[in-house]
XYZ file of C-alpha atoms in Angstrom:
558
model
C -4.728 94.989 31.969
C -2.207 97.827 32.379
C 0.373 95.337 33.659
C -0.259 93.086 30.659
C 0.148 95.972 28.215
C 3.376 96.975 29.927
C 4.741 93.445 29.651
C 3.879 93.340 25.941
C 5.639 96.653 25.377
C 8.732 95.387 27.159
C 8.724 92.215 25.072
C 8.376 94.124 21.802
C 10.867 96.831 22.680
C 14.024 94.918 21.625
C 12.626 94.038 18.190
C 11.464 97.604 17.655
C 14.907 98.807 18.688
C 16.638 96.409 16.267
C 14.386 97.494 13.434
C 15.287 101.122 14.036
C 18.955 100.438 14.714
C 19.973 98.642 11.519
C 18.954 98.287 7.895
C 20.109 94.990 6.380
C 21.044 94.680 2.720
C 22.246 91.066 2.968
C 21.921 88.607 5.814
C 21.408 84.816 5.870
C 17.988 83.365 6.532
C 17.316 80.518 8.911
C 17.832 77.149 7.153
C 19.388 78.808 4.108
C 21.712 76.808 1.857
C 24.603 78.709 0.302
C 25.949 77.188 -2.941
C 29.180 75.225 -2.741
C 32.066 76.533 -4.838
C 35.102 74.708 -6.245
C 36.855 75.066 -2.883
C 34.014 73.197 -1.130
C 32.786 76.289 0.675
C 30.027 78.846 0.476
C 30.358 82.599 0.915
C 27.970 84.321 3.306
C 27.767 88.091 2.802
C 26.404 90.323 5.558
C 25.966 94.037 4.877
C 23.823 96.986 5.795
C 23.610 100.271 7.663
C 23.603 101.295 11.321
C 20.966 104.002 11.432
C 21.706 105.415 14.872
C 24.724 107.594 15.650
C 27.021 106.948 18.580
C 27.897 103.270 18.019
C 31.529 102.315 17.503
C 31.609 98.856 15.876
C 29.699 96.146 14.068
C 30.700 92.520 14.376
C 29.691 89.043 13.301
C 29.905 85.921 15.404
C 29.725 82.523 13.706
C 29.138 79.240 15.495
C 29.648 75.831 13.936
C 27.557 73.122 15.581
C 27.171 75.442 18.597
C 30.945 75.895 19.000
C 32.478 79.368 18.402
C 34.155 79.533 14.992
C 34.631 83.157 13.860
C 34.301 86.592 15.430
C 35.096 89.533 13.149
C 34.567 93.203 13.855
C 34.785 96.456 11.888
C 34.738 100.063 13.144
C 31.771 102.169 12.177
C 32.492 105.280 10.098
C 29.492 107.582 9.964
C 28.265 109.573 7.005
C 25.736 111.778 8.708
C 23.626 109.632 11.050
C 24.354 106.258 9.418
C 27.366 103.985 9.053
C 27.763 101.057 6.651
C 29.185 97.631 7.424
C 30.045 94.605 5.306
C 31.353 91.119 6.081
C 32.159 88.088 3.957
C 32.412 84.760 5.768
C 33.228 81.383 4.222
C 31.572 78.240 5.577
C 32.721 74.749 4.690
C 30.399 72.499 2.727
C 29.874 69.681 5.197
C 27.265 68.222 7.512
C 27.530 71.125 9.958
C 25.053 73.771 11.071
C 26.222 77.374 11.200
C 24.701 80.155 13.278
C 25.267 83.857 12.531
C 24.880 86.779 14.907
C 25.223 90.418 13.910
C 26.142 92.763 16.759
C 26.251 96.531 16.968
C 28.655 97.152 19.822
C 27.502 94.384 22.183
C 23.859 94.394 21.124
C 22.706 91.367 19.052
C 20.828 92.912 16.146
C 20.129 89.926 13.851
C 20.481 86.142 14.016
C 20.149 83.189 11.651
C 20.730 79.556 12.578
C 20.942 76.186 10.809
C 22.697 77.687 7.789
C 24.608 75.276 5.515
C 26.628 75.199 2.303
C 25.963 72.595 -0.358
C 24.586 71.817 -3.827
C 21.273 72.861 -5.360
C 19.123 71.096 -7.964
C 15.672 71.525 -9.494
C 13.109 68.863 -10.383
C 9.994 69.109 -12.520
C 7.346 66.899 -14.044
C 3.981 65.506 -13.038
C 2.774 63.299 -10.191
C 5.645 60.810 -10.148
C 8.129 63.675 -9.863
C 6.571 64.685 -6.542
C 5.122 61.319 -5.470
C 5.977 59.937 -2.040
C 4.561 56.412 -1.977
C 3.865 57.109 1.709
C 7.555 57.337 2.567
C 8.102 59.873 5.316
C 11.667 61.037 5.701
C 13.384 64.306 6.542
C 16.946 65.320 7.265
C 18.425 68.576 8.598
C 20.821 68.452 5.619
C 18.147 68.317 2.904
C 16.501 71.672 2.218
C 13.964 73.249 -0.088
C 12.638 76.741 -0.688
C 9.047 77.876 -1.018
C 5.993 75.649 -1.361
C 5.348 73.382 -4.286
C 2.705 74.578 -6.753
C 0.346 71.816 -5.563
C 0.100 73.439 -2.133
C -1.023 76.856 -3.381
C -4.796 77.007 -3.491
C -4.563 80.401 -5.155
C -1.179 80.550 -6.945
C -1.631 84.171 -7.992
C -2.115 85.483 -4.452
C 0.401 83.089 -2.909
C 3.163 83.800 -5.403
C 4.838 86.746 -3.698
C 4.842 85.160 -0.242
C 6.504 81.943 -1.360
C 9.969 82.804 -0.002
C 10.705 80.640 3.039
C 13.585 78.190 3.516
C 12.594 74.848 5.010
C 13.568 71.294 5.774
C 12.442 69.311 2.726
C 9.723 66.683 3.049
C 8.562 63.886 0.772
C 4.847 64.595 0.767
C 3.800 67.556 2.939
C 4.433 71.243 2.461
C 7.940 71.872 1.139
C 7.693 68.513 -0.628
C 10.343 67.363 -3.061
C 9.012 63.828 -3.627
C 10.562 60.480 -2.803
C 12.770 60.168 -5.897
C 14.490 63.458 -5.083
C 14.597 62.649 -1.377
C 16.183 59.251 -2.018
C 18.794 60.901 -4.241
C 19.536 63.578 -1.634
C 19.717 60.963 1.137
C 22.390 59.114 -0.842
C 24.403 62.302 -1.325
C 24.409 63.347 2.332
C 25.218 59.816 3.520
C 27.918 59.011 0.965
C 29.339 62.412 0.040
C 28.537 64.488 3.161
C 27.215 67.431 1.125
C 24.036 69.282 2.194
C 21.463 69.422 -0.591
C 18.699 71.753 -1.705
C 16.117 70.503 -4.201
C 13.354 72.783 -5.415
C 10.623 70.714 -7.047
C 8.088 72.364 -9.340
C 6.240 69.219 -10.390
C 2.452 69.282 -10.706
C 0.219 66.209 -10.911
C -1.732 65.309 -14.061
C -0.070 67.896 -16.286
C 0.855 67.630 -19.956
C 4.232 68.833 -21.142
C 2.715 71.975 -22.695
C 1.849 73.255 -19.220
C 5.548 73.138 -18.310
C 6.776 75.065 -21.335
C 8.609 78.375 -20.790
C 6.171 81.178 -20.030
C 6.220 84.764 -18.822
C 2.959 84.261 -16.919
C 3.885 84.550 -13.207
C 1.341 81.872 -12.244
C 2.649 79.322 -14.784
C 4.456 76.202 -13.626
C 7.672 77.421 -15.239
C 7.586 80.851 -13.618
C 6.550 79.514 -10.204
C 9.673 77.352 -10.096
C 11.843 80.140 -11.501
C 10.506 82.598 -8.932
C 11.394 80.259 -6.067
C 14.918 79.744 -7.396
C 15.511 83.480 -7.805
C 14.342 84.266 -4.284
C 16.493 81.476 -2.900
C 19.474 83.350 -4.453
C 20.307 80.213 -6.439
C 19.600 81.310 -10.007
C 23.227 80.965 -11.141
C 23.976 78.008 -8.890
C 21.483 75.294 -9.814
C 23.889 72.581 -10.971
C 21.493 69.915 -12.255
C 17.865 69.259 -13.212
C 15.627 66.176 -13.068
C 12.540 65.468 -15.187
C 9.878 62.783 -14.640
C 6.835 63.414 -16.814
C 4.973 62.072 -19.809
C 2.097 59.943 -18.563
C -0.424 62.649 -19.519
C 1.059 62.928 -23.024
C 0.457 59.304 -24.026
C -2.747 60.214 -25.895
C -0.826 62.461 -28.272
C 2.913 61.879 -28.071
C 4.234 63.280 -31.336
C 6.415 66.300 -30.819
C 7.168 65.444 -27.196
C 10.914 65.496 -27.764
C 10.761 68.929 -29.398
C 8.715 70.317 -26.527
C 11.095 68.976 -23.927
C 14.011 70.525 -25.792
C 12.228 73.875 -25.488
C 12.123 73.418 -21.716
C 15.739 72.296 -21.699
C 16.879 75.309 -23.707
C 15.025 77.662 -21.370
C 16.624 75.976 -18.348
C 20.063 76.454 -19.864
C 19.384 80.164 -20.234
C 17.683 80.768 -16.905
C 19.896 78.465 -14.820
C 23.389 78.869 -16.320
C 25.013 76.676 -13.651
C 23.288 73.505 -14.873
C 25.832 70.957 -16.040
C 23.635 67.894 -16.537
C 19.947 67.135 -17.023
C 18.448 63.748 -16.111
C 15.285 62.464 -17.812
C 13.230 59.434 -16.766
C 11.673 57.227 -19.409
C 8.251 56.270 -18.080
C 7.007 52.683 -17.855
C 3.778 51.012 -19.013
C 0.784 52.577 -17.277
C -2.965 52.131 -16.930
C -3.545 55.883 -16.588
C -2.318 56.611 -20.104
C -3.346 56.459 -23.723
C -2.646 54.492 -26.876
C 0.660 56.204 -27.711
C 2.749 55.036 -24.773
C 5.270 53.322 -27.062
C 5.667 56.498 -29.102
C 6.067 58.605 -25.953
C 8.717 56.290 -24.502
C 10.611 56.308 -27.805
C 10.466 60.101 -27.901
C 12.035 60.132 -24.441
C 14.677 57.540 -25.396
C 16.026 59.660 -28.232
C 16.047 63.016 -26.384
C 19.841 62.850 -25.743
C 20.489 62.672 -29.476
C 19.521 66.350 -29.635
C 21.048 67.497 -26.337
C 24.254 65.627 -25.424
C 24.438 66.542 -21.729
C 21.177 64.735 -20.972
C 21.326 61.351 -19.236
C 18.414 58.923 -19.199
C 17.110 56.813 -16.347
C 14.361 54.242 -16.469
C 11.166 53.626 -14.539
C 10.741 50.097 -15.879
C 10.922 46.818 -13.939
C 8.488 45.801 -11.232
C 9.037 48.769 -8.912
C 5.813 48.500 -6.968
C 3.730 50.263 -9.596
C -0.036 50.494 -9.212
C -0.336 51.160 -12.923
C 0.330 54.863 -12.636
C 2.396 55.593 -9.517
C 4.860 53.659 -7.366
C 5.129 52.557 -3.772
C 7.861 53.949 -1.539
C 10.328 51.210 -2.465
C 9.855 51.937 -6.163
C 10.468 55.660 -5.785
C 13.492 55.055 -3.547
C 14.941 52.553 -6.013
C 14.699 55.111 -8.821
C 16.385 57.662 -6.546
C 19.158 55.168 -5.811
C 19.686 54.542 -9.521
C 19.686 58.269 -10.181
C 22.338 58.753 -7.515
C 24.741 56.571 -9.520
C 24.612 59.057 -12.402
C 24.756 62.145 -10.190
C 27.652 60.740 -8.153
C 29.561 60.059 -11.369
C 28.929 63.581 -12.678
C 29.374 65.656 -9.507
C 30.961 63.657 -6.686
C 33.900 61.851 -8.322
C 32.409 58.399 -7.840
C 34.461 55.475 -9.100
C 31.449 53.155 -8.909
C 30.444 53.762 -12.522
C 30.084 50.342 -14.147
C 26.555 49.594 -15.366
C 24.990 52.625 -13.680
C 23.081 53.616 -16.834
C 20.034 51.829 -18.265
C 20.945 49.642 -21.260
C 20.146 51.276 -24.590
C 19.866 49.593 -27.971
C 22.517 50.514 -30.534
C 21.820 48.303 -33.545
C 19.515 45.559 -34.815
C 20.380 43.285 -37.738
C 19.747 39.846 -39.191
C 22.787 37.679 -38.558
C 22.106 34.836 -40.961
C 21.272 34.679 -44.650
C 17.918 33.023 -43.999
C 16.791 35.947 -41.811
C 15.688 33.700 -38.982
C 18.241 35.014 -36.489
C 17.997 38.636 -35.359
C 20.731 40.218 -33.252
C 20.176 43.228 -31.003
C 23.303 45.131 -30.008
C 23.181 47.151 -26.762
C 25.665 49.493 -25.113
C 26.233 47.053 -22.210
C 25.241 43.524 -21.191
C 21.504 42.848 -21.038
C 19.899 39.952 -19.225
C 16.339 38.728 -19.912
C 14.444 38.100 -16.694
C 13.194 34.772 -18.114
C 13.073 32.744 -21.329
C 9.563 34.011 -22.071
C 11.079 37.401 -22.839
C 11.287 36.405 -26.506
C 7.508 36.876 -26.863
C 7.678 40.600 -26.085
C 9.521 41.828 -29.150
C 7.578 42.799 -32.242
C 8.699 42.908 -35.876
C 6.804 45.532 -37.868
C 4.258 45.522 -34.990
C 3.679 41.761 -35.167
C 4.201 40.197 -31.739
C 5.315 36.768 -30.534
C 7.590 36.200 -33.521
C 10.474 34.416 -31.751
C 10.563 31.083 -29.986
C 13.821 31.557 -28.049
C 16.277 34.205 -26.930
C 19.964 34.136 -26.022
C 22.123 36.730 -24.260
C 25.874 37.139 -24.814
C 27.407 39.454 -22.210
C 30.774 39.519 -23.979
C 29.335 41.239 -27.052
C 26.361 43.004 -25.437
C 24.076 41.124 -27.773
C 20.644 39.571 -27.539
C 19.857 37.040 -30.226
C 16.266 36.294 -31.188
C 15.620 33.000 -32.958
C 12.561 33.617 -35.084
C 9.752 31.178 -35.775
C 10.002 31.892 -39.505
C 12.067 34.021 -41.918
C 11.282 37.727 -41.810
C 11.791 40.773 -43.999
C 10.833 43.142 -41.189
C 12.458 46.565 -41.053
C 11.453 47.618 -37.501
C 11.612 46.068 -34.050
C 10.016 47.103 -30.745
C 10.571 46.014 -27.139
C 7.496 45.548 -24.893
C 3.916 46.389 -25.886
C 2.160 49.725 -25.550
C 0.745 49.011 -22.100
C -0.936 45.599 -21.757
C -0.456 41.915 -22.476
C -2.218 41.002 -25.727
C -3.603 37.797 -24.217
C -5.129 39.194 -21.012
C -5.447 42.937 -21.509
C -3.875 43.540 -18.096
C -0.998 45.947 -17.461
C 2.343 44.745 -18.791
C 4.655 44.185 -15.832
C 7.430 42.015 -17.191
C 9.423 40.098 -18.119
C 12.051 42.799 -18.537
C 15.565 43.278 -19.803
C 18.063 44.515 -17.246
C 21.802 44.985 -16.865
C 24.034 43.118 -14.381
C 23.335 45.817 -11.799
C 19.585 45.296 -12.079
C 18.743 48.546 -13.894
C 16.060 48.074 -16.524
C 16.771 48.571 -20.212
C 15.232 51.517 -22.030
C 12.266 50.428 -24.111
C 12.316 51.117 -27.848
C 9.690 51.375 -30.559
C 10.033 50.899 -34.328
C 13.813 50.753 -34.065
C 15.296 50.248 -37.547
C 16.767 46.895 -38.534
C 19.913 47.505 -40.567
C 21.174 45.473 -43.489
C 23.626 43.552 -41.344
C 26.813 43.593 -39.300
C 29.476 41.210 -38.188
C 30.031 40.747 -34.498
C 33.621 40.041 -33.543
C 33.252 37.647 -30.634
C 36.859 38.065 -29.660
C 36.447 36.865 -26.121
C 35.750 33.389 -27.436
C 38.647 33.217 -29.907
C 41.538 35.185 -28.453
C 42.756 34.880 -24.849
C 42.924 38.091 -22.853
C 46.544 38.191 -21.748
C 49.765 40.084 -22.347
C 48.352 43.401 -23.543
C 47.813 45.769 -20.596
C 45.708 48.923 -20.287
C 45.977 51.742 -17.757
C 43.839 53.227 -16.386
C 40.956 50.859 -16.942
C 38.160 52.012 -16.799
C 39.372 55.244 -18.417
C 38.311 58.700 -19.595
C 39.375 60.210 -21.959
C 42.556 58.254 -22.789
C 44.115 54.880 -22.043
C 47.727 53.711 -22.266
C 48.064 50.369 -24.034
C 51.298 48.487 -23.376
C 52.346 45.640 -25.655
C 53.370 42.214 -24.342
C 57.117 41.575 -24.432
C 57.099 38.320 -26.319
C 56.993 37.829 -30.073
C 55.789 41.297 -30.973
C 57.388 42.654 -34.107
C 55.920 46.022 -35.006
C 57.950 46.298 -38.221
C 56.110 43.747 -40.342
C 52.613 42.344 -40.284
C 51.572 44.221 -37.142
C 48.361 45.984 -36.134
C 46.906 47.526 -32.998
C 43.256 48.388 -33.423
C 40.327 49.381 -31.221
C 36.898 47.819 -31.795
C 33.581 48.812 -30.290
C 31.140 46.297 -28.839
C 29.572 45.774 -32.268
C 32.905 44.600 -33.615
C 33.493 47.713 -35.694
C 36.916 49.304 -35.747
C 36.932 52.797 -34.238
C 40.694 53.459 -34.134
C 43.869 52.148 -35.796
C 46.925 52.706 -33.582
C 49.277 50.523 -35.609
C 51.555 53.458 -36.441
C 51.191 55.135 -33.057
C 53.216 52.580 -31.094
C 56.328 54.045 -29.505
C 58.636 52.223 -27.120
C 56.189 49.379 -26.701
C 53.049 51.399 -25.977
C 50.368 53.583 -27.557
C 47.770 56.001 -26.259
C 44.194 55.932 -27.454
C 42.280 59.203 -27.104
C 38.582 58.347 -27.074
C 37.262 61.715 -28.243
C 33.916 61.347 -29.987
C 33.249 57.823 -28.727
C 30.396 57.005 -26.308
C 30.766 55.281 -22.954
C 30.955 51.524 -23.242
C 33.196 48.500 -23.532
C 35.832 48.368 -26.280
C 38.380 45.779 -27.326
C 42.029 46.584 -28.067
C 43.452 43.915 -30.382
C 47.034 43.242 -31.433
C 47.955 41.060 -34.384
C 51.589 40.242 -35.117
C 52.116 37.429 -37.566
C 50.358 34.398 -36.127
C 50.168 35.918 -32.649
C 47.117 37.746 -31.301
C 46.339 39.508 -28.044
C 43.321 41.412 -26.801
C 42.294 43.511 -23.848
C 38.811 44.662 -22.877
C 38.779 48.332 -21.937
C 35.925 50.366 -20.466
C 35.278 54.009 -21.385
C 33.219 55.852 -18.768
C 32.218 59.453 -19.384
């Protein structure tokens, strides 16, 4: 027994010595992610005090993927029996693991391995925000911090111990869910940036339970606490929200409540540049106001312009409430398109957003033809799609449907004239004939992303669609760059263009409405259109000169 006690004392002696030798103010933790700055690097600060006199230097050794990278040393200058030290080391944001060693003279006094630099996000919501669909995936480049609220049997007692960096998982402790994991997987594979996602989602919660609160055991404060102790408060760059199923019994005011959460995020996480909100799909675990809830979600960006929407519609392996692994991963893949556009300079930006309705109007005097204008092409999954639009909440009013990709229009041919003032796309939750969960047909864009559903969308008095693709050949007029943001250079064709007489150069949106007149802006055969104030989408630049006409389709991507 004496020998055993002696061995234990010898084993503990170094750690006791280190504890007495130094006092750390700042030092990296194992698995920590340092936020990436504009120079694609993170700054690791190491500082503290040597508490024992007689030592001459403090130094830091840094290894990158086990290979020596940096060794810096400073002399110790004592004030009494202690001497301070401070180091600042930059690490590149890449798929590399960094190890730090702090030495006093030649004695290793502190270590931290598997440190990275990258980007940090938060996610919140209810069960689908943290759902896994039984997909098990981890990566050394995808991190999280602290345990999700769901894993704390006693949140009050667990709160102050929730401060550990970890490799993120989809469904165990340190879970971030499969949507977030799929997104992060895309980023590390395509952009080579390590990622931290801290997910505060809690199953079966209404939006009120996520509202800003000063209660330390609230959902809001639990997430905020984890972010603060990860030293990421000012460096969360984006937020994701998937919630609403539990609010489909009483959906009015949902948009206002989410804006309260959004406003609090903007104050507490000042680094957030974009927020991404999922519109939920039809569910069996919800109430009678699913259409209202989805519409509330669809119009959220009208109040907060830096919010982007994504959809959970289409047949994504839903069981009526949750999704299988393929469904969650598909939503993460779709979400990556938006995040890559906003943060990682992606040029793959065509049709990455869910189609959204812009206008509805009768396009003939007899009011038997109803045109729906979207912000991009929409494709019905089959001809039976016409049955799943309602006019003033009356369903099955059309007997055929036609899609025109050149004008982003769907045309419904009604069974009889109508004076309806409102139109909706897809029922509340079930087919009227069978009472089973509605699971298609759906509208989607050419990329396969489902259209946002809409409810009681107003039918306007009318509009005229300029179907220019069918009447004017696209030739001669050139545009550069195309796609563009925020401006495009339009160059006139050489032949037969006289800008002195009956000449015009105008820009039309997809609804055929003129948004800019550049007729007097042409200089030396070209003009620049600045798109300030216009939304992303396809536009048409049109030249008329006497009997000659030219057009060019241009794409604005913001």
